[in-house]
Short mmCIF file of C-alpha atoms (C1' of nucleotides) in Angstrom, two decimals:
data_model
loop_
_atom_site.label_atom_id
_atom_site.label_comp_id
_atom_site.label_asym_id
_atom_site.label_seq_id
_atom_site.Cartn_x
_atom_site.Cartn_y
_atom_site.Cartn_z
CA MET A 1 -14.29 40.30 1.18
CA THR A 2 -12.97 37.43 3.77
CA ILE A 3 -13.16 33.95 2.09
CA LYS A 4 -14.53 31.17 5.11
CA ILE A 5 -12.64 28.08 4.64
CA ALA A 6 -12.76 25.24 6.71
CA ILE A 7 -10.35 22.55 7.40
CA THR A 8 -10.35 19.33 7.02
CA ASP A 9 -7.51 16.35 7.91
CA ASP A 10 -6.93 13.49 10.67
CA HIS A 11 -2.87 14.72 10.29
CA PRO A 12 -2.92 17.49 13.66
CA ILE A 13 0.40 19.05 11.67
CA VAL A 14 -1.13 19.26 8.02
CA ALA A 15 -4.72 20.12 9.93
CA ASN A 16 -2.96 23.01 12.17
CA GLY A 17 -0.08 24.08 10.14
CA LEU A 18 -2.87 24.96 7.04
CA LYS A 19 -4.66 26.92 9.56
CA LYS A 20 -1.26 29.07 9.92
CA ILE A 21 -0.34 29.44 7.20
CA LEU A 22 -4.26 30.76 5.67
CA ASP A 23 -4.13 32.69 9.10
CA ASP A 24 -2.08 35.37 7.25
CA PHE A 25 -3.38 36.60 4.29
CA ALA A 26 -6.10 38.80 5.35
CA ASN A 27 -9.32 37.50 3.00
CA ILE A 28 -9.06 34.45 4.29
CA ASP A 29 -10.63 33.54 7.68
CA VAL A 30 -10.67 29.76 8.85
CA VAL A 31 -13.59 29.31 10.82
CA ALA A 32 -12.88 25.54 11.32
CA VAL A 33 -10.88 22.16 12.12
CA TYR A 34 -11.89 18.92 11.91
CA THR A 35 -9.75 15.95 12.90
CA THR A 36 -12.53 13.36 11.65
CA GLY A 37 -15.48 12.84 8.90
CA ASN A 38 -17.71 12.66 11.62
CA ASP A 39 -17.60 15.60 13.52
CA MET A 40 -16.91 17.24 10.16
CA LEU A 41 -20.35 16.01 9.27
CA LYS A 42 -21.95 17.30 12.49
CA GLU A 43 -20.60 20.24 13.02
CA VAL A 44 -20.10 21.94 9.42
CA GLY A 45 -23.22 23.42 9.37
CA ALA A 46 -22.43 25.22 12.18
CA SER A 47 -19.38 27.00 10.57
CA LEU A 48 -20.46 26.92 7.14
CA PRO A 49 -17.57 27.73 5.66
CA ASP A 50 -17.11 28.70 1.36
CA VAL A 51 -14.79 26.58 0.73
CA MET A 52 -14.05 22.53 2.37
CA LEU A 53 -10.41 21.64 2.44
CA LEU A 54 -10.60 17.77 2.73
CA ASP A 55 -8.17 15.06 3.40
CA MET A 56 -8.71 11.79 0.80
CA ASN A 57 -7.85 9.39 3.72
CA LEU A 58 -9.47 10.04 6.56
CA PRO A 59 -9.38 6.99 8.78
CA ASP A 60 -13.29 6.63 10.05
CA LEU A 61 -15.02 7.83 5.75
CA GLU A 62 -13.98 6.87 2.52
CA GLY A 63 -12.92 10.06 0.85
CA PRO A 64 -15.70 9.57 -2.54
CA ASP A 65 -18.26 8.60 0.56
CA LEU A 66 -17.74 11.97 2.82
CA ALA A 67 -17.44 14.08 -0.11
CA ARG A 68 -21.03 12.86 -1.34
CA GLN A 69 -22.33 13.80 2.11
CA LEU A 70 -21.26 16.79 2.27
CA LEU A 71 -22.49 18.40 -0.94
CA LYS A 72 -26.19 16.74 -0.24
CA LYS A 73 -26.62 18.50 3.10
CA PHE A 74 -24.69 21.77 1.70
CA PRO A 75 -24.33 22.03 -1.97
CA SER A 76 -23.16 26.03 -2.31
CA ILE A 77 -20.14 24.73 -0.46
CA LYS A 78 -17.03 24.34 -2.96
CA ILE A 79 -14.56 21.64 -1.86
CA ILE A 80 -10.58 21.24 -2.66
CA VAL A 81 -9.19 18.09 -1.83
CA LEU A 82 -6.37 17.49 -0.07
CA THR A 83 -4.38 14.63 -0.30
CA SER A 84 -0.53 13.29 -1.43
CA SER A 85 -1.93 11.13 -3.39
CA ASP A 86 -2.11 11.28 -7.48
CA VAL A 87 -3.51 8.50 -8.40
CA THR A 88 -5.86 9.09 -11.78
CA VAL A 89 -9.22 6.99 -11.16
CA GLN A 90 -9.39 8.52 -7.38
CA VAL A 91 -9.08 12.01 -8.97
CA LYS A 92 -11.46 11.37 -11.10
CA LYS A 93 -13.93 10.05 -9.09
CA MET A 94 -13.66 13.01 -6.61
CA LEU A 95 -13.91 15.28 -9.06
CA GLN A 96 -17.26 13.69 -10.63
CA ILE A 97 -18.94 13.77 -7.34
CA GLY A 98 -19.01 17.83 -7.63
CA CYS A 99 -15.02 18.82 -6.21
CA GLN A 100 -13.70 21.56 -7.58
CA GLY A 101 -9.94 21.39 -6.68
CA TYR A 102 -7.65 18.58 -6.28
CA LEU A 103 -4.33 20.17 -5.06
CA LEU A 104 -1.41 18.07 -4.12
CA LYS A 105 0.03 17.97 -0.50
CA ASP A 106 2.80 18.74 -1.62
CA SER A 107 1.63 22.25 -3.03
CA ASP A 108 3.35 24.82 -1.68
CA ASP A 109 1.49 28.43 -0.10
CA LYS A 110 1.00 30.09 -2.94
CA THR A 111 -0.50 27.26 -4.62
CA ILE A 112 -3.08 26.54 -2.46
CA VAL A 113 -4.28 30.14 -2.11
CA GLN A 114 -4.49 30.09 -5.65
CA ALA A 115 -6.56 27.35 -5.25
CA ILE A 116 -8.72 28.63 -2.90
CA GLU A 117 -9.74 31.90 -4.56
CA THR A 118 -10.53 29.88 -7.84
CA VAL A 119 -12.48 27.88 -7.08
CA TYR A 120 -14.41 30.33 -4.80
CA GLY A 121 -14.95 32.90 -7.21
CA GLY A 122 -16.56 29.34 -9.17
CA GLY A 123 -14.06 27.97 -10.95
CA GLN A 124 -12.36 24.70 -10.93
CA PHE A 125 -8.42 24.70 -9.47
CA LEU A 126 -5.88 20.92 -10.27
CA SER A 127 -2.58 20.87 -8.78
CA PRO A 128 -0.16 21.13 -12.25
CA VAL A 129 0.82 17.71 -12.10
CA ILE A 130 -2.75 15.97 -12.09
CA GLN A 131 -4.17 18.01 -14.93
CA GLN A 132 -0.71 16.98 -16.85
CA GLN A 133 -1.49 14.04 -15.91
CA LEU A 134 -5.62 13.64 -16.88
CA VAL A 135 -4.47 14.47 -20.24
CA ASN A 136 -2.13 11.44 -20.41
CA ASP A 137 -5.24 9.63 -18.81
CA MET A 138 -7.12 10.49 -21.69
CA PHE A 139 -5.33 9.13 -25.07
CA ARG A 140 -4.98 6.40 -23.28
CA THR A 141 -8.06 5.34 -21.97
CA LYS A 142 -9.32 6.51 -25.54
CA ASN A 143 -9.02 3.17 -26.25
CA GLN A 144 -9.43 0.85 -23.23
CA LYS A 145 -12.23 2.70 -21.84
CA GLN A 146 -13.39 2.82 -18.46
CA ASN A 147 -11.60 0.46 -17.34
CA THR A 148 -9.35 1.62 -14.54
CA LEU A 149 -12.89 2.42 -12.12
CA LEU A 150 -13.18 -0.70 -9.75
CA THR A 151 -17.34 -1.85 -8.93
CA ARG A 152 -18.26 -1.73 -5.08
CA ARG A 153 -18.49 -5.20 -5.26
CA GLU A 154 -14.20 -5.69 -7.24
CA LYS A 155 -13.03 -3.26 -4.77
CA GLU A 156 -15.06 -5.68 -1.67
CA VAL A 157 -13.12 -8.54 -3.34
CA LEU A 158 -9.95 -6.78 -3.86
CA GLN A 159 -9.74 -6.44 -0.40
CA LEU A 160 -10.70 -9.47 0.89
CA ILE A 161 -7.66 -10.80 -1.77
CA THR A 162 -5.50 -8.57 0.00
CA GLN A 163 -6.58 -10.09 4.17
CA GLU A 164 -5.14 -12.82 2.16
CA TYR A 165 -8.84 -14.86 2.11
CA THR A 166 -8.58 -17.25 -1.01
CA ASN A 167 -11.95 -17.38 -4.01
CA GLN A 168 -13.62 -20.01 -1.93
CA GLU A 169 -13.78 -18.48 1.20
CA ILE A 170 -14.01 -14.63 -0.31
CA ALA A 171 -17.09 -16.45 -1.68
CA ASP A 172 -18.54 -17.57 0.95
CA LYS A 173 -17.75 -14.91 3.26
CA LEU A 174 -19.82 -12.58 0.35
CA PHE A 175 -22.51 -15.18 -0.20
CA ILE A 176 -21.40 -15.59 -3.73
CA SER A 177 -20.53 -18.83 -5.61
CA LEU A 178 -16.84 -19.28 -6.19
CA HIS A 179 -17.17 -18.65 -10.17
CA THR A 180 -18.91 -14.52 -9.59
CA VAL A 181 -15.47 -14.29 -6.95
CA ASP A 182 -13.09 -15.70 -10.62
CA ASN A 183 -15.43 -13.28 -12.32
CA HIS A 184 -14.68 -10.65 -10.79
CA ARG A 185 -11.34 -11.67 -9.51
CA SER A 186 -10.52 -11.90 -13.62
CA SER A 187 -11.98 -7.79 -13.83
CA LEU A 188 -9.29 -6.72 -11.63
CA LEU A 189 -6.07 -8.37 -13.32
CA GLN A 190 -7.47 -6.32 -17.12
CA LYS A 191 -8.45 -3.18 -14.77
CA LEU A 192 -5.58 -2.72 -13.01
CA ASP A 193 -2.91 -3.60 -15.12
CA ALA A 194 -2.11 -7.39 -13.09
CA LYS A 195 -0.95 -10.18 -14.33
CA ASN A 196 -1.37 -11.64 -11.10
CA THR A 197 -2.61 -11.99 -6.93
CA ALA A 198 1.48 -9.96 -6.39
CA GLY A 199 0.28 -7.58 -8.73
CA LEU A 200 -3.25 -7.08 -7.50
CA VAL A 201 -1.94 -6.51 -4.08
CA LYS A 202 0.47 -4.29 -5.16
CA LYS A 203 -2.49 -2.11 -6.97
CA ALA A 204 -4.65 -1.98 -4.26
CA ILE A 205 -2.20 -0.80 -1.10
CA GLU A 206 -0.54 2.17 -4.35
CA ASN A 207 -4.73 2.74 -4.85
CA GLY A 208 -5.04 3.52 -1.03
CA LEU A 209 -7.78 0.54 -0.38
CA VAL A 210 -6.13 -1.24 2.77
CA GLU A 211 -6.32 -0.64 5.48
CA MET B 1 18.09 29.70 25.39
CA THR B 2 15.95 28.46 22.21
CA ILE B 3 16.40 25.75 20.46
CA LYS B 4 17.38 25.48 16.85
CA ILE B 5 15.63 22.99 14.29
CA ALA B 6 15.99 22.26 10.95
CA ILE B 7 12.48 21.05 9.21
CA THR B 8 13.29 18.26 6.03
CA ASP B 9 9.73 17.19 4.32
CA ASP B 10 8.78 17.21 0.30
CA HIS B 11 5.21 18.26 1.15
CA PRO B 12 5.41 22.81 1.27
CA ILE B 13 2.56 22.29 3.67
CA VAL B 14 3.52 20.00 6.03
CA ALA B 15 7.35 21.53 6.06
CA ASN B 16 5.56 25.81 6.07
CA GLY B 17 3.17 24.50 8.62
CA LEU B 18 4.92 22.38 10.96
CA LYS B 19 6.55 26.25 10.33
CA LYS B 20 4.49 28.52 11.51
CA ILE B 21 2.74 25.61 14.47
CA LEU B 22 7.21 26.53 16.11
CA ASP B 23 7.59 29.63 15.22
CA ASP B 24 4.78 30.07 18.15
CA PHE B 25 7.11 28.38 20.72
CA ALA B 26 9.32 31.73 22.34
CA ASN B 27 11.64 28.52 22.80
CA ILE B 28 12.39 27.54 19.76
CA ASP B 29 14.07 29.21 16.39
CA VAL B 30 12.82 27.56 13.19
CA VAL B 31 16.06 28.21 11.96
CA ALA B 32 15.84 26.17 8.03
CA VAL B 33 13.21 24.45 5.74
CA TYR B 34 14.24 22.32 3.23
CA THR B 35 12.74 20.35 0.76
CA THR B 36 14.55 17.92 -0.59
CA GLY B 37 17.54 15.34 1.28
CA ASN B 38 20.03 16.42 -1.02
CA ASP B 39 19.36 19.94 -0.39
CA MET B 40 19.19 19.41 3.38
CA LEU B 41 23.03 17.67 3.24
CA LYS B 42 24.07 20.23 1.46
CA GLU B 43 23.03 23.73 3.33
CA VAL B 44 22.77 21.60 6.65
CA GLY B 45 26.40 23.20 7.59
CA ALA B 46 25.29 26.52 7.43
CA SER B 47 22.31 26.57 9.84
CA LEU B 48 23.81 23.89 12.00
CA PRO B 49 20.53 23.54 14.09
CA ASP B 50 19.77 20.92 16.98
CA VAL B 51 17.21 18.81 16.06
CA MET B 52 16.88 18.25 12.62
CA LEU B 53 13.03 16.48 12.05
CA LEU B 54 13.08 14.93 8.75
CA ASP B 55 10.38 12.95 6.85
CA MET B 56 11.36 9.64 6.52
CA ASN B 57 10.12 8.98 2.97
CA LEU B 58 11.82 11.92 0.21
CA PRO B 59 11.45 11.50 -2.92
CA ASP B 60 15.79 11.58 -3.74
CA LEU B 61 17.08 9.78 -0.39
CA GLU B 62 15.84 7.07 1.76
CA GLY B 63 14.97 7.78 5.19
CA PRO B 64 17.68 5.13 6.59
CA ASP B 65 20.35 6.90 4.39
CA LEU B 66 19.69 10.66 5.06
CA ALA B 67 19.88 9.85 8.32
CA ARG B 68 22.94 8.02 8.51
CA GLN B 69 24.58 10.78 6.13
CA LEU B 70 23.58 13.56 8.43
CA LEU B 71 25.06 11.94 11.44
CA LYS B 72 28.02 10.78 10.19
CA LYS B 73 28.30 14.63 9.42
CA PHE B 74 27.01 16.07 12.26
CA PRO B 75 27.08 14.25 14.99
CA SER B 76 25.53 16.20 17.61
CA ILE B 77 22.79 17.40 15.38
CA LYS B 78 19.69 15.43 17.14
CA ILE B 79 17.26 13.60 15.20
CA ILE B 80 13.53 13.21 15.29
CA VAL B 81 12.30 10.77 11.39
CA LEU B 82 8.81 12.23 11.44
CA THR B 83 6.52 10.13 9.04
CA SER B 84 3.13 8.33 8.64
CA SER B 85 4.38 4.76 9.16
CA ASP B 86 3.87 3.57 11.71
CA VAL B 87 5.74 -0.20 10.75
CA THR B 88 7.59 -1.24 13.92
CA VAL B 89 10.70 -3.16 10.88
CA GLN B 90 11.54 0.62 10.29
CA VAL B 91 11.04 2.30 13.59
CA LYS B 92 13.69 0.10 14.94
CA LYS B 93 16.19 0.70 11.87
CA MET B 94 15.85 4.63 12.43
CA LEU B 95 16.61 4.03 16.13
CA GLN B 96 18.96 1.44 15.70
CA ILE B 97 20.87 4.87 13.50
CA GLY B 98 21.05 6.89 15.73
CA CYS B 99 17.07 9.35 15.99
CA GLN B 100 17.16 10.05 19.62
CA GLY B 101 12.69 10.76 18.22
CA TYR B 102 10.36 8.78 15.81
CA LEU B 103 7.24 11.36 15.35
CA LEU B 104 3.43 10.10 13.41
CA LYS B 105 2.42 12.71 11.20
CA ASP B 106 -1.16 12.44 13.58
CA SER B 107 0.25 14.69 16.75
CA ASP B 108 -0.41 17.13 18.00
CA ASP B 109 1.11 20.33 18.40
CA LYS B 110 2.00 19.38 22.26
CA THR B 111 3.32 16.15 21.49
CA ILE B 112 5.61 18.17 18.77
CA VAL B 113 7.55 20.46 21.11
CA GLN B 114 7.04 18.21 24.26
CA ALA B 115 9.54 15.71 20.99
CA ILE B 116 11.39 18.93 20.59
CA GLU B 117 12.78 20.30 24.38
CA THR B 118 13.24 16.39 25.51
CA VAL B 119 15.21 15.26 22.23
CA TYR B 120 17.43 18.24 22.87
CA GLY B 121 17.57 17.85 26.38
CA GLY B 122 19.34 14.53 25.63
CA GLY B 123 16.53 12.20 26.09
CA GLN B 124 14.74 10.17 23.30
CA PHE B 125 11.10 10.53 22.70
CA LEU B 126 8.50 8.06 20.91
CA SER B 127 5.03 8.28 19.41
CA PRO B 128 3.05 6.41 21.80
CA VAL B 129 0.93 4.18 20.17
CA ILE B 130 4.92 3.31 18.58
CA GLN B 131 5.99 2.42 22.09
CA GLN B 132 3.83 0.22 22.98
CA GLN B 133 3.86 -1.35 19.45
CA LEU B 134 7.65 -1.29 20.48
CA VAL B 135 6.67 -3.15 23.49
CA ASN B 136 4.37 -5.50 21.78
CA ASP B 137 6.67 -6.94 18.75
CA MET B 138 9.36 -7.81 21.83
CA PHE B 139 6.91 -10.38 23.79
CA ARG B 140 5.95 -11.38 20.42
CA THR B 141 9.94 -11.89 18.97
CA LYS B 142 10.99 -13.37 22.28
CA ASN B 143 9.84 -17.30 21.14
CA GLN B 144 9.49 -16.82 17.62
CA LYS B 145 13.20 -15.09 16.88
CA GLN B 146 15.09 -14.54 13.84
CA ASN B 147 12.17 -15.64 11.57
CA THR B 148 12.27 -12.37 10.54
CA LEU B 149 15.28 -12.12 8.98
CA LEU B 150 14.77 -13.24 5.29
CA THR B 151 18.65 -14.50 3.40
CA ARG B 152 19.65 -13.06 0.20
CA ARG B 153 18.09 -14.83 -1.60
CA GLU B 154 14.48 -14.89 0.16
CA LYS B 155 14.89 -11.45 -0.15
CA GLU B 156 15.75 -11.23 -3.90
CA VAL B 157 12.91 -14.61 -4.43
CA LEU B 158 10.24 -11.74 -2.90
CA GLN B 159 11.30 -8.81 -4.57
CA LEU B 160 10.42 -10.47 -7.71
CA ILE B 161 7.39 -11.39 -6.53
CA THR B 162 6.04 -8.68 -6.16
CA GLN B 163 7.00 -7.24 -9.73
CA GLU B 164 4.85 -10.25 -10.92
CA TYR B 165 6.90 -12.74 -11.59
CA THR B 166 6.25 -16.88 -11.88
CA ASN B 167 8.71 -18.93 -10.07
CA GLN B 168 9.32 -20.20 -13.53
CA GLU B 169 10.72 -16.78 -13.86
CA ILE B 170 12.15 -15.96 -10.46
CA ALA B 171 13.93 -19.27 -11.40
CA ASP B 172 14.78 -18.28 -15.33
CA LYS B 173 16.44 -14.89 -13.44
CA LEU B 174 18.64 -16.40 -11.05
CA PHE B 175 19.37 -19.41 -12.92
CA ILE B 176 18.30 -21.66 -10.29
CA SER B 177 15.62 -24.22 -10.48
CA LEU B 178 12.13 -24.04 -10.26
CA HIS B 179 12.41 -26.15 -7.01
CA THR B 180 14.74 -23.92 -5.55
CA VAL B 181 12.65 -21.65 -6.03
CA ASP B 182 9.41 -23.42 -4.51
CA ASN B 183 11.96 -23.69 -1.45
CA HIS B 184 12.31 -20.14 -1.02
CA ARG B 185 8.67 -19.06 -2.12
CA SER B 186 7.60 -22.23 1.20
CA SER B 187 10.35 -20.11 3.89
CA LEU B 188 8.54 -16.80 2.27
CA LEU B 189 5.45 -17.71 3.32
CA GLN B 190 6.98 -20.13 7.22
CA LYS B 191 8.96 -16.65 8.27
CA LEU B 192 6.52 -13.61 7.29
CA ASP B 193 3.52 -15.82 8.80
CA ALA B 194 1.70 -15.86 5.57
CA LYS B 195 -0.74 -17.70 3.87
CA ASN B 196 -1.06 -16.95 0.52
CA THR B 197 1.17 -14.97 -2.89
CA ALA B 198 -1.33 -11.64 -2.16
CA GLY B 199 0.64 -11.99 2.33
CA LEU B 200 3.66 -12.26 1.39
CA VAL B 201 3.49 -8.31 -0.97
CA LYS B 202 2.04 -6.91 1.82
CA LYS B 203 4.35 -8.07 4.15
CA ALA B 204 7.04 -7.30 2.00
CA ILE B 205 5.92 -3.86 1.33
CA GLU B 206 5.03 -3.40 5.07
CA ASN B 207 8.60 -4.41 5.51
CA GLY B 208 9.60 -1.51 2.42
CA LEU B 209 11.33 -4.67 0.67
CA VAL B 210 9.67 -2.30 -1.93
CA GLU B 211 10.65 0.86 -3.28
"C1'" DA C 1 -39.80 2.43 -18.75
"C1'" DA C 2 -36.01 1.77 -20.88
"C1'" DT C 3 -31.20 1.44 -20.88
"C1'" DA C 4 -26.92 0.44 -19.40
"C1'" DA C 5 -23.75 -1.04 -16.00
"C1'" DA C 6 -23.05 -4.68 -12.07
"C1'" DA C 7 -23.25 -8.98 -10.61
"C1'" DT C 8 -24.54 -13.03 -10.06
"C1'" DA C 9 -23.61 -18.57 -12.15
"C1'" DG C 10 -22.07 -21.62 -15.37
"C1'" DT C 11 -18.28 -25.29 -18.32
"C1'" DG C 12 -13.67 -26.87 -19.13
"C1'" DC C 13 -9.11 -26.02 -19.42
"C1'" DT C 14 -3.98 -25.16 -17.76
"C1'" DT C 15 -0.71 -22.94 -15.83
"C1'" DT C 16 0.59 -21.93 -11.01
"C1'" DT C 17 0.66 -21.53 -5.57
"C1'" DA C 18 1.87 -24.47 -2.04
"C1'" DC C 19 2.59 -28.09 1.14
"C1'" DA C 20 5.59 -32.50 3.06
"C1'" DC C 21 8.94 -34.45 2.11
"C1'" DT C 22 14.42 -35.67 1.55
"C1'" DA C 23 19.31 -34.55 -0.02
"C1'" DT C 24 23.39 -32.61 -1.20
"C1'" DT C 25 26.62 -28.63 -1.52
"C1'" DT C 26 28.32 -23.65 -0.82
"C1'" DT C 27 28.54 -19.97 2.79
"C1'" DT C 28 29.39 -17.97 6.20
"C1'" DC C 29 30.73 -18.13 11.64
"C1'" DT C 30 33.85 -19.50 15.49
"C1'" DA D 1 38.79 -27.71 10.91
"C1'" DG D 2 33.68 -28.06 11.82
"C1'" DA D 3 29.35 -27.35 12.99
"C1'" DA D 4 25.61 -24.13 11.05
"C1'" DA D 5 23.34 -21.93 8.50
"C1'" DA D 6 21.84 -21.13 3.69
"C1'" DA D 7 21.31 -22.28 -1.22
"C1'" DT D 8 20.61 -25.22 -3.74
"C1'" DA D 9 18.15 -29.89 -6.12
"C1'" DG D 10 14.48 -33.02 -5.96
"C1'" DT D 11 9.92 -36.29 -6.51
"C1'" DG D 12 4.70 -36.29 -6.13
"C1'" DT D 13 -0.23 -34.10 -4.69
"C1'" DA D 14 -3.16 -30.97 -3.33
"C1'" DA D 15 -5.34 -26.96 -3.72
"C1'" DA D 16 -5.62 -22.52 -6.05
"C1'" DA D 17 -5.70 -19.10 -9.24
"C1'" DG D 18 -6.02 -17.79 -13.98
"C1'" DC D 19 -8.58 -17.80 -18.26
"C1'" DA D 20 -12.14 -17.61 -22.27
"C1'" DC D 21 -15.80 -18.17 -22.87
"C1'" DT D 22 -21.71 -17.66 -22.38
"C1'" DA D 23 -25.33 -16.07 -19.99
"C1'" DT D 24 -29.32 -14.69 -16.49
"C1'" DT D 25 -30.59 -11.42 -12.68
"C1'" DT D 26 -30.31 -7.62 -10.84
"C1'" DT D 27 -29.17 -2.57 -9.42
"C1'" DA D 28 -27.78 1.87 -11.11
"C1'" DT D 29 -29.16 5.69 -14.27
"C1'" DT D 30 -31.42 8.60 -16.99
#
DNA sequence: AATAAAATAGTGCTTTTACACTATTTTTCT
DNA sequence: AGAAAAATAGTGTAAAAGCACTATTTTATT
């Protein structure tokens, strides 16, 4: 019995490279390769893979959104998130949505195959580094609770901050009061553990919230 | 006659994927795959490739440094820089050092092979997007001239700004007056065409002035 | 339908940035 | 040695950010 795999990644080198690697394994069959999130959503019905290797940073759709939509359409597909970022916030969100695996792009062939087989068998698979980080995170967040997850509005405000807008300009743009923006800004400083605007922008870029 | 290729990339998926892709071409022979800059420098003498596909963001050594060292040891090796960033400053630096090609990781198989063949034949190859950007850049810098060049002190101040220090803290750290820091900050805003701290940090990161 | 989380808006205050200037000293380059 | 660029320091003012609160309304989630 072969496992049907689909790959979604906007970097052809990664996508094709992965396909070539997996082609060497007899029990794995790469049935489709997509380079955009929208293509994937449109055409995945035709290939119906068992496991989807999904890049989190696609240009057209945000990772979490895409995963949610895919699972809504085809709840039986197992998703392994492929990414180069090991930010625990991102990881947690994807797992909450219902992804079964989280692989860093610096994993080697064997690990990838192992992840695919584990997930196909109903298990969950995390890159060791990530697993360790999540555990560490548990200890830390025990006290501070859920301060890491940014809300929709906070993300919007953060985005605009990185685009050099002032609080007043952000308020005008979002049709809210200056005070509200200030509040969001304070939450952001706290949640991202930043001291000032400079810290916010750095964290925003680190967490992939900018372009 | 076959072209001898070596690959240096810390992401096994990319490295192995590339190898698999290139293995399909009869005139190309992948003679070595390295996952760290130091490994590569140590062992490249054994494989002696014609063309090196070099990731710019290796964890152990900075891209420019690594390229410089490689060319010093083996001036005949052609380097094609592989990266996901298309920041023109970075591109210019690598080309100045003497790299013959600059490929974005979202290039497809044919482009990669084309780049290898061109570079092996003594030519230069840039991803089309980058080529366009460099041309645009020329026009812009024609008028504004050397506003991109930051002075030693400005770079220091910018670095500290990204580390979330206030002007007063920077002044204390550098043993200069608050006013002086303020002046440097103003120059930075002007030179980097930024509106505020957020812009400064973004530009600093874009231009590789922050780890 | 009830509860929790998020978004909204406010007050009052302090600190920090930003901007427009002038001016002197130190470095760097030719 | 002389000119240009960089680094230094200052005054004064306005705008923006940051902080500590309270409080109401809206949106999700169960």
